[in-house]
Short mmCIF file of C-alpha atoms and ligand atoms in Angstrom, two decimals:
data_model
loop_
_atom_site.label_atom_id
_atom_site.label_comp_id
_atom_site.label_asym_id
_atom_site.label_seq_id
_atom_site.Cartn_x
_atom_site.Cartn_y
_atom_site.Cartn_z
CA MET A 922 13.29 117.31 49.36
CA LYS A 923 12.43 120.87 50.22
CA TYR A 924 8.67 121.37 49.07
CA ILE A 925 6.04 124.37 49.53
CA ASP A 926 2.61 123.80 50.09
CA HIS A 927 0.56 126.52 48.59
CA HIS A 928 -2.80 125.42 50.13
CA ALA A 929 -2.60 124.99 53.78
CA HIS A 930 -5.43 126.09 56.24
CA MET A 931 -2.75 126.24 59.07
CA VAL A 932 -5.03 128.29 61.63
CA SER A 933 -7.00 124.68 61.99
CA ARG A 934 -3.55 122.96 62.78
CA THR A 935 -1.50 122.34 65.93
CA THR A 936 1.97 123.11 66.40
CA ASP A 937 2.74 119.54 65.93
CA ASP A 938 1.56 119.73 62.39
CA TYR A 939 4.14 122.72 61.82
CA GLN A 940 6.71 120.38 63.26
CA GLN A 941 5.81 117.45 60.93
CA MET A 942 5.82 119.70 57.96
CA ALA A 943 9.19 121.18 58.79
CA LEU A 944 10.88 117.81 59.50
CA THR A 945 9.73 116.67 56.09
CA GLY A 946 11.13 119.63 54.08
CA CYS A 947 8.29 122.26 54.08
CA VAL A 948 9.95 125.59 53.87
CA ALA A 949 6.69 127.86 52.87
CA VAL A 950 3.02 127.61 53.28
CA THR A 951 0.33 129.92 51.82
CA GLU A 952 -2.56 130.01 53.36
CA PRO A 953 -6.04 130.91 51.44
CA ALA A 954 -8.71 132.44 53.44
CA PHE A 955 -11.59 129.90 53.94
CA TRP A 956 -14.65 128.78 55.63
CA ALA A 957 -14.25 127.90 59.14
CA GLY A 958 -16.73 124.84 58.94
CA TRP A 959 -19.36 126.91 60.45
CA ASP A 960 -20.75 130.35 59.38
CA ARG A 961 -19.51 133.34 60.76
CA SER A 962 -22.02 135.66 62.30
CA SER A 963 -20.62 139.16 61.11
CA ALA A 964 -17.77 140.58 58.96
CA ASN A 965 -16.36 141.51 62.10
CA GLY A 966 -15.75 137.84 62.63
CA VAL A 967 -14.23 137.59 59.05
CA GLU A 968 -12.05 140.49 59.66
CA ASP A 969 -10.55 139.00 62.89
CA TYR A 970 -9.91 136.04 60.76
CA PHE A 971 -7.78 137.88 58.40
CA ARG A 972 -5.88 139.55 61.35
CA GLN A 973 -5.17 136.03 62.50
CA LEU A 974 -3.98 135.29 59.06
CA THR A 975 -2.03 138.17 58.63
CA GLU A 976 -0.73 138.99 61.96
CA PHE A 977 -0.49 135.94 64.15
CA GLU A 978 0.32 132.79 61.78
CA PRO A 979 3.40 134.00 60.52
CA GLY A 980 4.81 134.02 63.90
CA ARG A 981 3.80 130.51 64.71
CA ALA A 982 4.97 128.92 61.35
CA ALA A 983 8.43 131.06 61.80
CA GLN A 984 9.23 129.03 64.89
CA TYR A 985 9.57 125.93 62.55
CA HIS A 986 11.44 128.17 60.18
CA ILE A 987 8.70 127.98 57.57
CA GLN A 988 7.59 131.03 55.87
CA HIS A 989 3.87 131.76 56.03
CA TYR A 990 1.92 133.68 53.49
CA THR A 991 -1.65 134.37 53.01
CA TRP A 992 -4.57 135.03 50.42
CA MET A 993 -7.65 137.36 51.19
CA ALA A 994 -11.05 136.45 50.01
CA MET A 995 -14.69 135.86 50.86
CA ASN A 996 -14.94 132.42 50.75
CA PRO A 997 -16.66 130.34 48.69
CA LYS A 998 -18.87 128.54 51.21
CA GLU A 999 -20.31 131.84 52.64
CA ALA A 1000 -20.16 133.82 49.43
CA ASP A 1001 -23.82 133.04 48.62
CA ASP A 1002 -24.73 135.35 51.63
CA ARG A 1003 -24.40 138.93 49.29
CA GLU A 1004 -24.95 141.18 52.28
CA LEU A 1005 -21.98 139.65 54.19
CA SER A 1006 -19.90 139.44 51.04
CA ARG A 1007 -20.21 142.97 50.16
CA ASP A 1008 -19.37 143.99 53.75
CA VAL A 1009 -16.26 141.68 53.79
CA LEU A 1010 -15.47 143.06 50.15
CA THR A 1011 -14.86 146.57 51.70
CA ARG A 1012 -12.61 145.27 54.20
CA ILE A 1013 -10.09 143.23 52.26
CA PRO A 1014 -8.03 146.23 50.46
CA LYS A 1015 -6.59 147.46 53.49
CA PHE A 1016 -4.98 144.05 54.22
CA LEU A 1017 -3.51 143.81 50.53
CA ASP A 1018 -0.61 146.06 51.52
CA LYS A 1019 0.38 143.50 54.41
CA PRO A 1020 3.89 141.81 53.88
CA THR A 1021 2.59 138.44 53.60
CA VAL A 1022 -0.65 138.66 51.58
CA LEU A 1023 0.07 137.53 47.99
CA GLY A 1024 -2.99 137.97 46.38
CA ILE A 1025 -6.95 137.19 46.34
CA GLY A 1026 -8.30 133.61 47.18
CA GLU A 1027 -9.66 131.16 47.53
CA ILE A 1028 -12.47 132.50 45.73
CA GLY A 1029 -15.03 130.50 43.67
CA LEU A 1030 -18.03 128.43 43.57
CA ASN A 1031 -19.43 125.93 46.17
CA ARG A 1032 -22.98 124.83 45.03
CA VAL A 1033 -22.68 127.13 42.16
CA THR A 1034 -25.57 129.50 42.81
CA ARG A 1035 -26.16 133.05 41.09
CA ASN A 1036 -25.06 134.74 44.54
CA GLU A 1037 -21.70 132.67 44.52
CA VAL A 1038 -21.05 133.79 40.97
CA ASP A 1039 -21.53 137.45 41.63
CA THR A 1040 -19.32 137.21 44.69
CA TYR A 1041 -16.52 135.53 42.85
CA THR A 1042 -16.79 137.88 39.69
CA GLU A 1043 -16.60 140.80 42.09
CA GLN A 1044 -13.40 139.40 43.50
CA ILE A 1045 -11.71 139.09 40.17
CA ASP A 1046 -12.47 142.48 39.50
CA LEU A 1047 -11.08 143.38 42.99
CA ALA A 1048 -7.84 141.42 42.36
CA LEU A 1049 -7.38 143.27 39.12
CA THR A 1050 -8.14 146.32 40.57
CA HIS A 1051 -5.23 145.99 43.11
CA ARG A 1052 -2.77 144.11 40.52
CA GLN A 1053 -3.08 140.73 42.88
CA LEU A 1054 -2.44 136.97 42.11
CA ILE A 1055 -5.51 134.98 42.10
CA LEU A 1056 -6.24 131.67 43.78
CA ILE A 1057 -9.40 129.64 42.90
CA HIS A 1058 -11.26 127.09 44.70
CA THR A 1059 -13.39 124.72 42.34
CA PRO A 1060 -16.21 122.93 44.27
CA HIS A 1061 -15.89 119.33 44.83
CA LEU A 1062 -17.19 116.17 43.80
CA GLU A 1063 -20.40 116.38 41.57
CA ASP A 1064 -20.26 120.18 41.52
CA LYS A 1065 -16.32 120.32 40.40
CA LEU A 1066 -17.21 119.86 36.59
CA LYS A 1067 -19.90 122.80 36.41
CA GLY A 1068 -18.32 124.82 38.89
CA THR A 1069 -15.00 124.72 37.08
CA ARG A 1070 -16.48 125.40 33.75
CA ILE A 1071 -18.83 128.37 35.13
CA SER A 1072 -15.60 129.88 37.07
CA LEU A 1073 -13.37 129.47 33.77
CA ASP A 1074 -16.19 131.12 31.93
CA ALA A 1075 -16.42 134.12 33.92
CA MET A 1076 -12.71 134.87 33.93
CA SER A 1077 -12.99 135.04 30.10
CA GLY A 1078 -15.09 138.21 30.49
CA PHE A 1079 -11.98 140.11 32.16
CA PRO A 1080 -9.71 140.70 29.04
CA LYS A 1081 -7.14 142.08 31.20
CA LEU A 1082 -6.80 138.84 33.31
CA ASP A 1083 -3.44 137.40 32.82
CA PRO A 1084 -3.94 133.40 33.22
CA SER A 1085 -0.52 132.74 34.34
CA ARG A 1086 -1.28 134.85 37.39
CA VAL A 1087 -4.23 132.65 38.52
CA LEU A 1088 -3.91 129.21 39.98
CA VAL A 1089 -7.08 126.93 39.76
CA ASP A 1090 -7.13 124.87 42.38
CA HIS A 1091 -8.60 121.33 43.31
CA ALA A 1092 -8.34 120.15 40.05
CA GLU A 1093 -8.82 116.52 39.07
CA GLU A 1094 -8.75 114.47 36.14
CA HIS A 1095 -11.77 115.71 34.45
CA THR A 1096 -10.85 119.48 34.98
CA CYS A 1097 -7.21 119.51 34.74
CA ARG A 1098 -7.27 120.01 30.88
CA MET A 1099 -9.61 122.83 30.41
CA ILE A 1100 -7.59 124.79 33.27
CA LEU A 1101 -4.02 124.26 31.41
CA ASP A 1102 -5.45 124.83 27.86
CA LEU A 1103 -6.58 128.21 28.80
CA GLY A 1104 -2.99 128.84 30.30
CA TYR A 1105 -3.97 128.80 34.09
CA TRP A 1106 -2.16 127.19 36.85
CA ALA A 1107 -3.86 123.84 37.90
CA GLY A 1108 -3.47 122.95 41.79
CA LEU A 1109 -3.99 119.17 42.92
CA THR A 1110 -5.24 118.85 46.64
CA LEU A 1111 -4.29 115.59 48.25
CA TYR A 1112 -6.81 114.18 50.64
CA PRO A 1113 -6.87 111.09 52.64
CA GLN A 1114 -10.12 109.97 52.07
CA THR A 1115 -12.30 112.31 49.86
CA LYS A 1116 -10.57 113.67 46.76
CA VAL A 1117 -7.41 113.03 44.87
CA SER A 1118 -4.83 110.61 46.71
CA PRO A 1119 -1.39 110.88 46.03
CA GLN A 1120 -1.74 108.10 43.42
CA ARG A 1121 -4.12 109.76 41.10
CA ALA A 1122 -1.95 113.04 41.43
CA ALA A 1123 1.23 111.30 40.31
CA ASP A 1124 -1.18 109.71 37.27
CA ILE A 1125 -2.35 113.39 36.80
CA VAL A 1126 1.22 114.58 36.51
CA GLU A 1127 2.13 111.40 34.37
CA THR A 1128 -0.86 112.23 32.10
CA PHE A 1129 -0.52 116.15 31.64
CA GLY A 1130 3.26 116.79 32.24
CA PRO A 1131 4.67 118.92 34.91
CA GLU A 1132 4.02 122.43 33.21
CA ARG A 1133 2.17 124.78 35.55
CA ILE A 1134 0.99 121.93 37.88
CA CYS A 1135 1.60 122.29 41.78
CA VAL A 1136 0.50 120.00 44.38
CA ALA A 1137 -0.99 120.82 48.14
CA GLY A 1138 -2.25 119.12 51.34
CA ALA A 1139 -4.96 121.35 51.99
CA CYS A 1140 -4.44 120.93 55.71
CA ASP A 1141 -7.98 122.19 56.81
CA TRP A 1142 -10.29 121.32 59.70
CA GLY A 1143 -11.68 118.19 58.31
CA PRO A 1144 -9.92 114.96 57.30
CA SER A 1145 -6.77 116.10 55.70
CA ASP A 1146 -2.82 115.33 56.08
CA PRO A 1147 -0.45 118.08 56.86
CA ILE A 1148 2.28 115.81 55.23
CA ALA A 1149 0.41 115.14 51.88
CA VAL A 1150 3.07 116.80 49.61
CA PRO A 1151 5.76 114.34 51.01
CA ARG A 1152 3.33 111.61 50.36
CA PHE A 1153 3.11 112.52 46.79
CA ILE A 1154 7.02 112.73 46.59
CA MET A 1155 7.30 109.05 47.78
CA GLU A 1156 4.69 108.05 45.57
CA MET A 1157 6.69 109.59 42.54
CA ARG A 1158 9.95 108.01 43.93
CA ARG A 1159 7.79 104.70 44.27
CA ARG A 1160 7.39 104.61 40.56
CA GLY A 1161 10.75 105.74 39.46
CA HIS A 1162 10.43 109.38 38.33
CA PRO A 1163 13.54 111.60 38.50
CA GLU A 1164 14.16 113.36 41.63
CA GLU A 1165 14.44 116.62 39.08
CA LEU A 1166 10.89 116.14 38.02
CA ILE A 1167 9.61 115.39 41.57
CA TYR A 1168 11.35 118.92 42.74
CA ARG A 1169 9.89 120.77 39.82
CA ILE A 1170 6.55 119.92 40.88
CA VAL A 1171 6.69 120.30 44.61
CA PHE A 1172 9.05 123.11 44.74
CA GLU A 1173 10.04 124.94 41.60
CA ASN A 1174 6.40 125.25 40.36
CA PRO A 1175 5.16 126.90 43.15
CA VAL A 1176 7.88 129.31 43.50
CA GLN A 1177 7.27 130.15 39.63
CA PHE A 1178 3.84 130.71 40.14
CA LEU A 1179 4.14 132.60 43.85
CA SER A 1180 7.04 134.58 42.96
CA GLN A 1181 4.94 136.73 40.38
CA SER A 1182 4.12 138.67 43.66
CA SER A 1183 7.30 140.63 45.02
CA LYS A 1184 6.41 139.82 48.71
CA PHE A 1185 7.35 136.10 47.86
CA ARG A 1186 10.90 136.02 49.39
CA ILE A 1187 11.90 132.64 47.52
CA ARG A 1188 13.03 133.80 44.08
CA PRO A 1189 13.25 131.42 41.14
CA SER A 1190 17.01 131.99 41.00
CA VAL A 1191 17.62 130.12 43.97
CA ALA A 1192 15.08 127.40 43.74
CA LYS A 1193 17.99 125.59 42.02
CA GLU A 1194 20.36 126.01 44.65
CA LEU A 1195 18.26 124.81 47.31
CA ALA A 1196 17.56 121.79 45.50
CA PHE A 1197 17.73 118.44 47.48
CA MET B 296 8.27 112.72 28.39
CA HIS B 297 6.30 112.18 31.36
CA ASP B 298 3.17 110.15 29.91
CA ARG B 299 3.54 107.19 31.84
CA THR B 300 5.06 105.67 34.82
CA PRO B 301 8.71 104.34 34.42
CA LEU B 302 7.95 100.84 35.90
CA SER B 303 7.38 98.20 33.51
CA PRO B 304 4.00 96.89 33.31
CA LYS B 305 5.28 93.66 35.55
CA GLY B 306 6.72 96.01 37.85
CA LEU B 307 3.53 97.94 38.30
CA VAL B 308 1.41 95.02 38.83
CA ASP B 309 3.91 93.90 41.26
CA GLU B 310 3.73 96.95 43.15
CA TYR B 311 -0.06 97.89 43.23
CA PHE B 312 -1.66 94.57 43.02
CA ILE B 313 -1.89 93.73 46.63
CA GLU B 314 -3.31 97.29 47.80
CA ASN B 315 -5.83 97.14 44.75
CA ARG B 316 -6.91 93.68 45.52
CA THR B 317 -7.62 95.02 48.86
CA ARG B 318 -9.85 98.05 47.48
CA LEU B 319 -11.81 95.59 45.22
CA LEU B 320 -12.56 93.51 48.18
CA GLU B 321 -13.80 96.57 50.09
CA ILE B 322 -16.13 97.42 47.30
CA ALA B 323 -17.38 93.93 47.17
CA ALA B 324 -17.81 94.04 50.99
CA PHE B 325 -19.77 97.49 50.93
CA LEU B 326 -22.28 96.09 48.26
CA ASP B 327 -22.78 93.00 50.13
CA ARG B 328 -23.44 94.71 53.24
CA VAL B 329 -25.89 97.05 51.64
CA ASP B 330 -27.38 93.97 50.22
CA ARG B 331 -27.79 92.35 53.74
CA VAL B 332 -29.92 95.12 55.10
CA ASP B 333 -31.89 95.71 51.95
CA PRO B 334 -30.89 94.31 48.43
CA SER B 335 -33.86 96.41 46.68
CA TYR B 336 -32.06 99.65 48.09
CA PRO B 337 -29.47 100.38 45.83
CA ALA B 338 -32.17 100.85 42.75
CA LYS B 339 -33.77 103.65 44.98
CA ASP B 340 -30.64 105.56 45.58
CA PHE B 341 -29.35 107.86 43.00
CA ARG B 342 -25.74 107.67 44.68
CA MET B 343 -26.01 103.70 44.44
CA LYS B 344 -27.30 103.67 40.86
CA ALA B 345 -24.19 106.02 39.74
CA PHE B 346 -21.87 103.74 41.85
CA LEU B 347 -23.08 100.78 40.14
CA GLU B 348 -23.20 102.33 36.61
CA ALA B 349 -19.31 103.22 37.40
CA LEU B 350 -18.41 99.61 38.46
CA ALA B 351 -19.72 98.70 34.95
CA SER B 352 -17.80 100.94 33.10
CA LEU B 353 -14.42 99.53 34.83
CA ALA B 354 -14.73 97.05 31.82
CA ARG B 355 -13.67 99.76 29.70
CA THR B 356 -10.19 100.54 28.58
CA GLY B 357 -8.01 103.59 28.61
CA ASP B 358 -10.36 106.27 30.23
CA ARG B 359 -12.19 104.83 33.14
CA VAL B 360 -11.40 107.52 35.47
CA ASP B 361 -12.51 110.41 33.13
CA HIS B 362 -15.70 108.45 32.31
CA ILE B 363 -16.37 107.76 36.18
CA GLN B 364 -15.74 111.47 36.74
CA MET B 365 -18.29 112.19 34.05
CA LEU B 366 -20.69 109.70 35.42
CA LEU B 367 -20.74 111.24 38.64
CA SER B 368 -20.89 115.03 37.71
CA ASP B 369 -23.64 117.36 37.48
CA PRO B 370 -23.59 117.53 33.69
CA SER B 371 -26.01 121.13 33.94
CA THR B 372 -24.50 124.55 32.89
CA GLU B 373 -26.31 127.04 34.41
CA PRO B 374 -26.04 128.29 38.04
CA LEU B 375 -28.65 127.60 40.62
CA GLU B 376 -31.13 130.25 41.54
CA ALA B 377 -30.88 129.74 45.16
CA LEU B 378 -28.52 127.74 47.59
CA ASP B 379 -30.16 124.54 48.47
CA ARG B 380 -27.50 123.04 50.68
CA LYS B 381 -24.04 123.76 51.85
CA SER B 382 -22.23 120.69 50.40
CA ALA B 383 -21.71 118.28 47.60
CA VAL B 384 -22.90 114.53 48.22
CA GLY B 385 -20.78 112.84 45.57
CA ALA B 386 -22.99 112.03 42.73
CA TYR B 387 -25.46 113.73 40.67
CA ASP B 388 -28.96 112.80 40.63
CA ARG B 389 -29.58 112.07 36.88
CA TRP B 390 -33.01 110.31 37.55
CA ARG B 391 -34.74 112.95 39.38
CA ARG B 392 -38.06 114.09 37.60
CA GLU B 393 -38.45 117.84 37.50
ZN1 ZN C 304 -8.81 125.70 50.85
#
């Protein structure tokens, strides 16, 4: 089955991982700008990373016939550093016209500090000014509930913001309802050990239905699985869910969300034709 | 409707029993392992206190996951004034005295 992984940090992955993804049906990935696992020393370092995401990585993916898109952001793990954040934010606009940049992301909170909230709201403002889609990172583990609530609250301060153009990622059982009820998209990020498993993602789909839910594999520099989405597909099949439902979640839903950017080249009209 | 797994109740148990039996034993083995080192330790570590509360709540029906997610979550609603550490630790210290 063809699928799209809307949250894959491919710069930390080898070409073997691209190959695995291509062999299991991946046709497109979108890569949010994130933390490298260590703090960068300057905005120049971050800008080099933006160049890697926009100039180098699409070619690496293309070798495996995978479309590579990206998102620009000051990431949540470094967003408490206001000086660095202000500098990085001045550098983002020049990347927004690049052909594979879909929007602003992943923005959001980490430990939920006042500085992080300030950097986050400035980036929502930036996205609205430049009419960009938004991808939101919600914090992990015990910080997720509080961080999701405050992230959603902050968005309510922007009356021009259209919730259908925002995907709130790393949703779990206790945050899905509040995200979906406000009209946002919810992303489920599958991790082999620490967060949501393919089994629990399938449970969440059973509980909330397939509307405005996408699944992704994270594919970052920590323990994560480049073929997490195919594992979700297998889990859904194991339970006897119909192929149409599975395809909707792993392909049609991300196409519906991402094609709100004219740069996303898979259009909803062709999603049906590409099925299975 | 997508509100449940298409498998029958027996089909679900047939399919998932063994792997969850394994998980159950993994948790039991973890707790025994901690006990062998110091049986009084779990009462001193907020993560283990939350973990044991979560285990007790498995006796509920219907909303176990939601309940455990809330047991482990920071319930506060105000941002931190300053960054204290870079990462979450998995449980919120509800027992800490300010
Ligand atoms: Zn990420």
